[in-house]
Short mmCIF file of C-alpha atoms in Angstrom, two decimals:
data_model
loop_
_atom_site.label_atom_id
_atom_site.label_comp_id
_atom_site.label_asym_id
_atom_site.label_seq_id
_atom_site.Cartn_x
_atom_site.Cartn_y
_atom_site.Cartn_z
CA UNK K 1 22.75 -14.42 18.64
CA UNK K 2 19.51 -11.98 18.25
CA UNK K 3 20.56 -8.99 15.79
CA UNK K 4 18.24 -6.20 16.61
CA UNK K 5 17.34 -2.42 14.45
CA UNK K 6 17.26 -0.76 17.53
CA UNK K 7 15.72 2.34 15.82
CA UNK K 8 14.25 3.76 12.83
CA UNK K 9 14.15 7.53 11.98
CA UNK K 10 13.78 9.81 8.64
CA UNK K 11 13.84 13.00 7.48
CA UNK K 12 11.92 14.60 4.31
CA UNK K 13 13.24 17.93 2.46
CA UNK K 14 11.20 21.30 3.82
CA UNK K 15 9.17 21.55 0.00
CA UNK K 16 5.93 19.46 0.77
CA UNK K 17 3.92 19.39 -2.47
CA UNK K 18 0.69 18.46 -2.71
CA UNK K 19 -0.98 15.78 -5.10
CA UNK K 20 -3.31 17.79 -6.80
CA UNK K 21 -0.97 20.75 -7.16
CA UNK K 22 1.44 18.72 -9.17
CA UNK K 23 -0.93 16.98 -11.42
CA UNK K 24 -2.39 20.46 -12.13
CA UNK K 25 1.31 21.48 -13.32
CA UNK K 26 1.66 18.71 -15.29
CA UNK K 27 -1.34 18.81 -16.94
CA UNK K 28 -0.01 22.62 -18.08
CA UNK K 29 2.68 21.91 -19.62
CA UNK K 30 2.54 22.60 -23.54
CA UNK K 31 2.77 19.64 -26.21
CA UNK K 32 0.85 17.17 -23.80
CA UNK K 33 -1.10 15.03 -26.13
CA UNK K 34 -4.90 14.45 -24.75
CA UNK K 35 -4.60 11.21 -24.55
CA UNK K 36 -1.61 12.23 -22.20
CA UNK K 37 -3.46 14.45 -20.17
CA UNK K 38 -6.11 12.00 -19.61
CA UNK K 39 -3.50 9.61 -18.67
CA UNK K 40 -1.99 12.28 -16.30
CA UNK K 41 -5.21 13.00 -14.37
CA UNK K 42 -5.83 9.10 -13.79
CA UNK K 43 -2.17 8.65 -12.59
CA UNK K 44 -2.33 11.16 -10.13
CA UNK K 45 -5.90 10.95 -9.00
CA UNK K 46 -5.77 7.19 -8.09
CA UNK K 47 -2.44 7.10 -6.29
CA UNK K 48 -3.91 7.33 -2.76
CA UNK K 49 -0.81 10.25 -2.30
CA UNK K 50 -1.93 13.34 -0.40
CA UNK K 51 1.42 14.90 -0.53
CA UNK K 52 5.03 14.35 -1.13
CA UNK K 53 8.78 16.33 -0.35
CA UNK K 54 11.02 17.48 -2.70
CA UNK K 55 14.48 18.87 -2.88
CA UNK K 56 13.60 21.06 -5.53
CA UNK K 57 13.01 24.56 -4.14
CA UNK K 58 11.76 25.84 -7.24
CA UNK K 59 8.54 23.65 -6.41
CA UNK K 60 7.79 25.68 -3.34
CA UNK K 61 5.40 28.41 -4.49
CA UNK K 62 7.12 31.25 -4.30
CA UNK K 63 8.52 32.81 -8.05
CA UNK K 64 12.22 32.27 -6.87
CA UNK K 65 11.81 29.23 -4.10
CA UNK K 66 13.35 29.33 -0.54
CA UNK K 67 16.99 29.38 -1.32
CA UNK K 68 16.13 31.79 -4.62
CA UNK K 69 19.98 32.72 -6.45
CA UNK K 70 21.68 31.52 -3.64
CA UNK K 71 20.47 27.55 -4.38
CA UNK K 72 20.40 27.96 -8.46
CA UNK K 73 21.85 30.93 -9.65
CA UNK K 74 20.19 33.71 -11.75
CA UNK K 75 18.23 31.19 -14.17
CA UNK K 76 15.74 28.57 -12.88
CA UNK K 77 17.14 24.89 -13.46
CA UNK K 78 14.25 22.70 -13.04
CA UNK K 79 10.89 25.24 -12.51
CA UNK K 80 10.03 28.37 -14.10
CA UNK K 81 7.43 29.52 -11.80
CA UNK K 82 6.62 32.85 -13.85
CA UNK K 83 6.33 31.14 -17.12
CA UNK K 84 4.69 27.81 -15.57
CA UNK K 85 7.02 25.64 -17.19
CA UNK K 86 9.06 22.11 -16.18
CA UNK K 87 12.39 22.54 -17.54
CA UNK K 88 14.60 20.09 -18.81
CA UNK K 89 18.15 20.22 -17.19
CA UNK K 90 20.86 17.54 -17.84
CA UNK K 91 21.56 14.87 -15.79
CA UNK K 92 25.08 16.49 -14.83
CA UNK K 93 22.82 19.13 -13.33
CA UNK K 94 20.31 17.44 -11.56
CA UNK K 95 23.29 15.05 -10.01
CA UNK K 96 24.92 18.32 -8.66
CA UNK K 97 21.62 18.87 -6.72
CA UNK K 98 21.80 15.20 -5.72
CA UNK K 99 25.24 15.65 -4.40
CA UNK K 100 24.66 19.13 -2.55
CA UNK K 101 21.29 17.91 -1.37
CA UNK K 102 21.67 14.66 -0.22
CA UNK K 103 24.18 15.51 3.07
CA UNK K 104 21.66 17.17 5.22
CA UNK K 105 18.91 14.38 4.72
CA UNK K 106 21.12 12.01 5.51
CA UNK K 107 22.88 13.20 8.49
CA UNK K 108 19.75 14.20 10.29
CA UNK K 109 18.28 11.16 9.97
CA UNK K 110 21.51 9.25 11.25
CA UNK K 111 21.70 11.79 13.64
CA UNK K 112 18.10 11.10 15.17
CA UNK K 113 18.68 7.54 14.80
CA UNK K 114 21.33 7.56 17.01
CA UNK K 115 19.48 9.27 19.50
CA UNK K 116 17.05 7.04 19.60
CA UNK K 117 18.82 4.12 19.98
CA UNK K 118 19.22 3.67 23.69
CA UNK K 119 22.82 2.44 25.25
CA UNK K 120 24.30 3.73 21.42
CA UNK K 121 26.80 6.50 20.59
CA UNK K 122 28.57 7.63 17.72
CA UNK K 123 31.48 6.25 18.82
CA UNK K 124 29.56 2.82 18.97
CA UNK K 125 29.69 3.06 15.12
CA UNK K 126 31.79 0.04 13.61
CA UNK K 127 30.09 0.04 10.22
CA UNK K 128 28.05 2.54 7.88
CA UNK K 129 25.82 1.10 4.99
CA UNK K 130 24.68 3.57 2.33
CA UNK K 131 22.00 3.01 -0.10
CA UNK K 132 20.89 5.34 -3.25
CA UNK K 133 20.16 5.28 -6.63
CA UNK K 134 18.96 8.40 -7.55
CA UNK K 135 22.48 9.94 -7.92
CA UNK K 136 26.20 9.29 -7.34
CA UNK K 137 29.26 11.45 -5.80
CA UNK K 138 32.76 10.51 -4.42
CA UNK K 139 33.62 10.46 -1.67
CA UNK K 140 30.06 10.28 -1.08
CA UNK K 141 27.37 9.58 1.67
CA UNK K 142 28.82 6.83 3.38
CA UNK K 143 32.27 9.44 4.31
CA UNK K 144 30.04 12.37 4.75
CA UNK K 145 28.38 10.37 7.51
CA UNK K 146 31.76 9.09 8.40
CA UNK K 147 33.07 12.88 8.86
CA UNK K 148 30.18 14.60 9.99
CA UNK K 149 29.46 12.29 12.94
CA UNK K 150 32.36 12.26 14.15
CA UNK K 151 32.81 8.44 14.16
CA UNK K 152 36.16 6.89 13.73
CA UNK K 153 38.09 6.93 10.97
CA UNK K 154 38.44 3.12 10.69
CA UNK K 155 34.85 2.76 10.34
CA UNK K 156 34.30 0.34 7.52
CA UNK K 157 31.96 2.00 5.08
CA UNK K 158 29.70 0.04 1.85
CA UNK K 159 27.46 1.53 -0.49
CA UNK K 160 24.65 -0.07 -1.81
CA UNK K 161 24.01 1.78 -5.45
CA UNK K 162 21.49 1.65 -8.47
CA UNK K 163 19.52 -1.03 -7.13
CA UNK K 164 15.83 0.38 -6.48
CA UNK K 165 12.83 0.00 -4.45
CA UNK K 166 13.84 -3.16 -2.89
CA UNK K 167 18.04 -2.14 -1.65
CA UNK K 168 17.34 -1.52 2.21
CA UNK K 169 16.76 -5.11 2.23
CA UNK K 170 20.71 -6.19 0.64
CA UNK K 171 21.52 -2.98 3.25
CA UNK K 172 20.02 -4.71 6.45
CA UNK K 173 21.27 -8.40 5.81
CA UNK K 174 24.74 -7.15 5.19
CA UNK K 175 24.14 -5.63 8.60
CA UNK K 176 23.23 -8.32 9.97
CA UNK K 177 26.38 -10.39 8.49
CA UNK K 178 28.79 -7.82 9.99
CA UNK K 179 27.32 -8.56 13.99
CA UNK K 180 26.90 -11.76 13.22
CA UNK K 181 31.02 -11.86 12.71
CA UNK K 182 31.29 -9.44 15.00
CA UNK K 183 29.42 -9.46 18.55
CA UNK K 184 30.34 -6.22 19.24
CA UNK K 185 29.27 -4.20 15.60
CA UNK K 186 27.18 -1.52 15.42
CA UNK K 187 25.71 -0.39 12.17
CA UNK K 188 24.44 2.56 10.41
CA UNK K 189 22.27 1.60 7.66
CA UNK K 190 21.31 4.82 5.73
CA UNK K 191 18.86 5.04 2.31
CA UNK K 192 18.35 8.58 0.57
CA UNK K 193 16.46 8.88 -2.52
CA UNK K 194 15.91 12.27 -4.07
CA UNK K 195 13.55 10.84 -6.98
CA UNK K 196 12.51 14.09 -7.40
CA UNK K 197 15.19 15.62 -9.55
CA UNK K 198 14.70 13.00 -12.37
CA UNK K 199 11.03 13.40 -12.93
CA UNK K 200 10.12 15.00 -16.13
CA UNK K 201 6.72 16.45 -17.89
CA UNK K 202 6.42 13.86 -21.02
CA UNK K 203 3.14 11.88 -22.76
CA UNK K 204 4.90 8.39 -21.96
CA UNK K 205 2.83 6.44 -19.49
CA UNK K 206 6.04 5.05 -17.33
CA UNK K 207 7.07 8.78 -17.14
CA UNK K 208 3.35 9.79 -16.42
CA UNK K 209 3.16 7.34 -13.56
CA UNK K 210 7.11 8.00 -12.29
CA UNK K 211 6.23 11.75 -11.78
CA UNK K 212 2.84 10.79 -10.21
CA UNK K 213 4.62 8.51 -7.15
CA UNK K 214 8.17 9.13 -6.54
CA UNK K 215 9.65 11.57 -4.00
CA UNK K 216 12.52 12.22 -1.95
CA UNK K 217 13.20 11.47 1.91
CA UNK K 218 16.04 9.84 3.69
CA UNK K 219 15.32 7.06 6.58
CA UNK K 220 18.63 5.47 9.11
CA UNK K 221 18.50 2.43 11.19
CA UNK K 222 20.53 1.51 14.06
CA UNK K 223 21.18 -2.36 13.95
CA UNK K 224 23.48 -4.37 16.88
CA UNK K 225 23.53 -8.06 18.42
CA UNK K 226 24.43 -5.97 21.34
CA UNK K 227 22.10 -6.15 24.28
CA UNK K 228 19.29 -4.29 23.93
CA UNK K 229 18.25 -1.12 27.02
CA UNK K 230 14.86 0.05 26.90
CA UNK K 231 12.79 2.55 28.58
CA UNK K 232 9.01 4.21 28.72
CA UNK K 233 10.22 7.00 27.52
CA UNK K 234 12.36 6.39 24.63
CA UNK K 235 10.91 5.47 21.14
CA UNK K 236 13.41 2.65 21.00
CA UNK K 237 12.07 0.56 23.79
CA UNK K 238 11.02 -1.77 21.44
CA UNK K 239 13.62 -3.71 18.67
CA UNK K 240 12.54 -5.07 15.78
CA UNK K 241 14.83 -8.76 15.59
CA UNK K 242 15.97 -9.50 12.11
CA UNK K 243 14.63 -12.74 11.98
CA UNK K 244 15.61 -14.46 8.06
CA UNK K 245 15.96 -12.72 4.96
CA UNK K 246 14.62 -14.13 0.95
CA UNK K 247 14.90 -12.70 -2.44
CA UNK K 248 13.63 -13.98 -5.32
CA UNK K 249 13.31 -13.39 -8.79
CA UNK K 250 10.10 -13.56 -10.98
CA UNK K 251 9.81 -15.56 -13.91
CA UNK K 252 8.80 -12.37 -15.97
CA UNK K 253 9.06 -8.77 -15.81
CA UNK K 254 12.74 -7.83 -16.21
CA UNK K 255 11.69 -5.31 -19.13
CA UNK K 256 8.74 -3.72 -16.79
CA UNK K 257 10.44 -2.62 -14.18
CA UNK K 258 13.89 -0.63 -15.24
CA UNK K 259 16.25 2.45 -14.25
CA UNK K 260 18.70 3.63 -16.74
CA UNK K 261 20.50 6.78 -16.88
CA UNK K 262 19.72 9.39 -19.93
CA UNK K 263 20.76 12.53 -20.98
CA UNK K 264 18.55 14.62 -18.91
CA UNK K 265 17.71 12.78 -15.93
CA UNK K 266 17.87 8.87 -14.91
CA UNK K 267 14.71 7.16 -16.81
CA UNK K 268 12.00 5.24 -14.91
CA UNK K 269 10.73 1.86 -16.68
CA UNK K 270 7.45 1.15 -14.60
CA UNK K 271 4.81 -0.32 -16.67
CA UNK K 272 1.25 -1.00 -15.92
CA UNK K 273 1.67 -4.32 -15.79
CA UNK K 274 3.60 -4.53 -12.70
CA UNK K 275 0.82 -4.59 -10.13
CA UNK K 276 -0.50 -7.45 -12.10
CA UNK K 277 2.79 -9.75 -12.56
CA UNK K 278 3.55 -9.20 -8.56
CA UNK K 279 -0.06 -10.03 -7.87
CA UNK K 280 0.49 -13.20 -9.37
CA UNK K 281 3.79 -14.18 -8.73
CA UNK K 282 4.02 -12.79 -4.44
CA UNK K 283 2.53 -15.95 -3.04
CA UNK K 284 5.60 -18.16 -4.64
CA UNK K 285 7.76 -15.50 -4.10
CA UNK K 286 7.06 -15.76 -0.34
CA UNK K 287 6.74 -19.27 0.35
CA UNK K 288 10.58 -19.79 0.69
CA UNK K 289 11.00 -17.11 3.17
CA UNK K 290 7.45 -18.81 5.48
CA UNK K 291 8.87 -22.46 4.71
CA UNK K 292 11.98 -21.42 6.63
CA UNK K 293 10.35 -20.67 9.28
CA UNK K 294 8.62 -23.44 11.72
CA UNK K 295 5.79 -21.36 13.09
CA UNK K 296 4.64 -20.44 9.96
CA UNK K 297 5.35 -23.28 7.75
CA UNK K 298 1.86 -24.32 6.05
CA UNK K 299 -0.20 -21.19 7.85
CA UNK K 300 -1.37 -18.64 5.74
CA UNK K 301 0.86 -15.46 4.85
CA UNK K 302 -2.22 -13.37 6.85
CA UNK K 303 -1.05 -15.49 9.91
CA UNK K 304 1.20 -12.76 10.34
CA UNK K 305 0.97 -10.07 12.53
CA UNK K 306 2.28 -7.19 10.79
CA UNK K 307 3.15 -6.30 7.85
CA UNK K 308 5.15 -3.81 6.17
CA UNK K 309 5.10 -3.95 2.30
CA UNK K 310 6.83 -1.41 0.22
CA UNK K 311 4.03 0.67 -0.75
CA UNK K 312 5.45 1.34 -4.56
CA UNK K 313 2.09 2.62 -5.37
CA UNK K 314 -1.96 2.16 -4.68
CA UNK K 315 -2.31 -1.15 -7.20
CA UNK K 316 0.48 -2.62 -5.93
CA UNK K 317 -0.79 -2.95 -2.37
CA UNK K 318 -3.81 -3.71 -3.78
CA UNK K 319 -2.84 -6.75 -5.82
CA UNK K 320 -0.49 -7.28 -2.79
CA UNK K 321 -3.50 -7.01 -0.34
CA UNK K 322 -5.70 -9.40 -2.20
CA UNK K 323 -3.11 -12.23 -3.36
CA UNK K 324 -2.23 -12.85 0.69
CA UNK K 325 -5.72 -12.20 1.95
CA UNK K 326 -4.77 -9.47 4.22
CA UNK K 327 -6.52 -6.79 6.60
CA UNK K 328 -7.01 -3.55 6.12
CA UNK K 329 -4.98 -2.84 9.24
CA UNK K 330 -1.87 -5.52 8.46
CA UNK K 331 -2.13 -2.64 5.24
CA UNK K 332 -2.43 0.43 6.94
CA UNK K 333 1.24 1.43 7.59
CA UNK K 334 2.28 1.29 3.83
CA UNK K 335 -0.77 3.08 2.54
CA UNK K 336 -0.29 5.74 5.07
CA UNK K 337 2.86 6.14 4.52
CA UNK K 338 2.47 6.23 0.65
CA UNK K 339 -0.32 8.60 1.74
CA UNK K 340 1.73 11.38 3.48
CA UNK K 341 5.15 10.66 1.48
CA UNK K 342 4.55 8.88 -2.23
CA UNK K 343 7.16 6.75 -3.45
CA UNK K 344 11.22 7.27 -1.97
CA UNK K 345 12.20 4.29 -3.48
CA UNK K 346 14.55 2.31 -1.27
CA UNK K 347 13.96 4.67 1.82
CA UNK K 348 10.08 4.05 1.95
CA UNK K 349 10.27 0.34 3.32
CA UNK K 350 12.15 2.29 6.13
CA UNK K 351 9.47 4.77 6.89
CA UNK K 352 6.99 1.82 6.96
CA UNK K 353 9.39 0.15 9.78
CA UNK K 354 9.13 2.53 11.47
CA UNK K 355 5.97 3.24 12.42
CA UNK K 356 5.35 -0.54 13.01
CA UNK K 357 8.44 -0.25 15.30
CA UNK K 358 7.28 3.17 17.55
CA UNK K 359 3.92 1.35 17.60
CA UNK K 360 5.38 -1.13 19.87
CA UNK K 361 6.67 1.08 21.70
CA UNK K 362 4.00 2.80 22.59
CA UNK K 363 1.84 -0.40 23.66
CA UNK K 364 -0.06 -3.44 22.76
CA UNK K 365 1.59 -6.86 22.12
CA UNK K 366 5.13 -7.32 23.76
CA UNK K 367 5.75 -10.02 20.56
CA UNK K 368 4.63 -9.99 17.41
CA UNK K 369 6.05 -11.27 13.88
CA UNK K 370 6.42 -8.75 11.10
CA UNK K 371 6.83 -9.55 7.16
CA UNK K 372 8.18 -7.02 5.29
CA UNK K 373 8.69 -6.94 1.34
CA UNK K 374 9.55 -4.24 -1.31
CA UNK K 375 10.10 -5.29 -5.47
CA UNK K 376 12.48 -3.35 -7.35
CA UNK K 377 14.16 -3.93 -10.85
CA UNK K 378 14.31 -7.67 -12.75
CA UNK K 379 11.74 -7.84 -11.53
CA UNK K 380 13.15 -8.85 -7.99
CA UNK K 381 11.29 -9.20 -5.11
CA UNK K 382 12.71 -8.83 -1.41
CA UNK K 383 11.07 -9.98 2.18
CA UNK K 384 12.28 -10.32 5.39
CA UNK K 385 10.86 -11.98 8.68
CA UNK K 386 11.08 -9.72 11.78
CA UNK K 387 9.86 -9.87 15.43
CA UNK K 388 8.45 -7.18 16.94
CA UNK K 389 9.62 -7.01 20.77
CA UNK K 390 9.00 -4.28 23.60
CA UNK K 391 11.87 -4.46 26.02
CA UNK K 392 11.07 -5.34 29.98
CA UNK K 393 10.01 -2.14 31.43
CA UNK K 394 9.04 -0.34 28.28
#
């Protein structure tokens, strides 16, 4: 039985902030040591990130932001725009925000997935996976989409929490466990990360290089065993097959790579050692997941056509790039999309996906394989074999 994402689509907040902007507001704030401001301006200036979308109005330029009183109230909660400052709220604060916030990412992109998923309704809808870990609320995403939707009320919902970078992958091979028992499913997987409303202005590096990548966006994926209808004109005329799944741990690293929750915010552990310990330890990590495989068994990890690697920052995909010996093009849909988004955390593998999956669509190959990988906390590292297919007549 082939189990197919039948469609990929996102959604960002309306506050686009640019690199250079935000560097230039961190490097403001009072009490930053020099050594932290020189540690600032390197952060932001070699991320490869143009822009990135926030939740946090505040941020927008204006003195009051877009929503003004009616979004905070009289005070302002996490920017003062007239005195230039990054305030500090509690993390009871900034999860209000999450839980306000985080409805209208999600439902429009489920709602656009769903469009784009040819032959697939709403009412299709036998199970909805939710993924975050930037914030928690009950009853949360997973009913909201539930609700909001319209889809039935004996929709089996899960919710995939506090996991990180790497938790659309756990999201997608549950998906793929529920049509695999059941012929007929049709699942919603949804990630929304508002990263955002836990970065902070401080002179520790990990919270220097946090507030240098992260951002917030949402991303939904249609997946079904169900066969497949494609057409010219539909972005969805092409599937992407979920093919065999692999996670691994690394022998080191657990302390490097961390989220815990603090008193004013959730608290990033991402030290500079990362890019170096995945460098060395992705080619073992991989090997399982190619082994499995018969057509790539003994080739090269390059052997493969496309790739989409979670793009948790500019050294990462560089030690990434280098370790497997790939292109510059198998590279170019997670540095663009760190490019025009940053960091979403569990969402961005999504975003990457996509694009690999509307460039099918729109021509080229009719097969081609697809690796994708993301690394969260442990330091645990997640991949996934895909195939790339346009349906006959797209």
């Amino acid at each position: 039985m082939v189990i197919s994402i039948r469609s990929i689509e996102t959604a960002v907040p309306s506050v686009e902030v640019k690199q250079g902007e935000i560097r230039d507001l961190f490097l403001a704030q009072p009490g930053r040591s020099r050594l932290a401001q020189r540690l600032i301006t390197a952060a932001f200036d070699a991320s490869a990130i143009d822009s990135r979308h926030t939740v946090i109005d505040e941020l927008d330029g204006s003195p009051r932001g877009i929503q003004g009183a009616d979004r905070y109230g009289a005070a302002p909660v996490f920017y003062d725009a007239d005195a230039g400052l990054v305030l500090t709220p509690s993390t009871g604060t900034r999860n209000a925000v999450y839980a306000a916030r985080c409805p209208e990412l999600i439902l429009t992109a489920a709602r656009r997935a769903l469009e784009a998923a040819p032959g697939i309704e709403a009412a299709d809808v036998t199970h909805v996976v939710t993924v975050s870990c930037t914030g928690f609320y009950a009853p949360g995403p997973d009913y909201a989409l539930v609700r909001e939707l319209g889809l039935s009320p004996r929709t089996q919902r899960y919710h995939l929490g506090f996991m990180g970078c790497y938790a659309a992958f756990p999201a997608l091979r549950a998906a793929r466990s529920f049509c695999v028992a059941d012929p007929g499913a049709v699942v919603l997987v949804v990630c929304v990360e508002l990263c955002s409303l836990h970065l902070r202005a401080s002179d520790d590096p990990d919270t220097i290089v946090a507030s240098s990548v992260f951002s917030d966006g949402a991303a939904a994926a249609v997946v079904t065993g169900r066969e497949p209808l494609g057409s010219p004109a539909s972005p969805s005329a092409a599937v992407l097959e979920l093919d065999a799944f692999e996670t691994t741990l690394t022998p080191v690293g657990e302390s490097d790579m961390a989220w815990t929750i603090g008193d004013q915010g959730f608290e990033m552990v991402l030290s500079r050692y990362v890019p170096a310990i995945i460098g060395e330890h992705i080619d073992s990590a991989l090997a399982p997941l190619l082994m499995g495989d018969p057509n790539l068994a003994g080739r090269p990890a390059s052997a493969i056509d496309l790739w989409a690697i979670h793009p948790g920052g500019r050294s990462i995909l560089d030690k990434v790039q280098h370790a497997l010996s790939l292109s510059d093009r198998q590279l170019e849909p997670s540095r663009s999309t760190l490019t025009e988004h940053g960091n979403m955390s569990s969402a961005t593998v999504l975003f990457v996906l996509r694009r690999l999956l509307h460039a099918g669509a729109a021509g080229g190959a009719t097969t081609q394989r697809v690796c994708a990988m993301a690394f969260g906390p442990g330091l645990t590292v997640e991949s996934a074999l895909l195939t790339q297919r346009r349906m006959p007549g797209a």
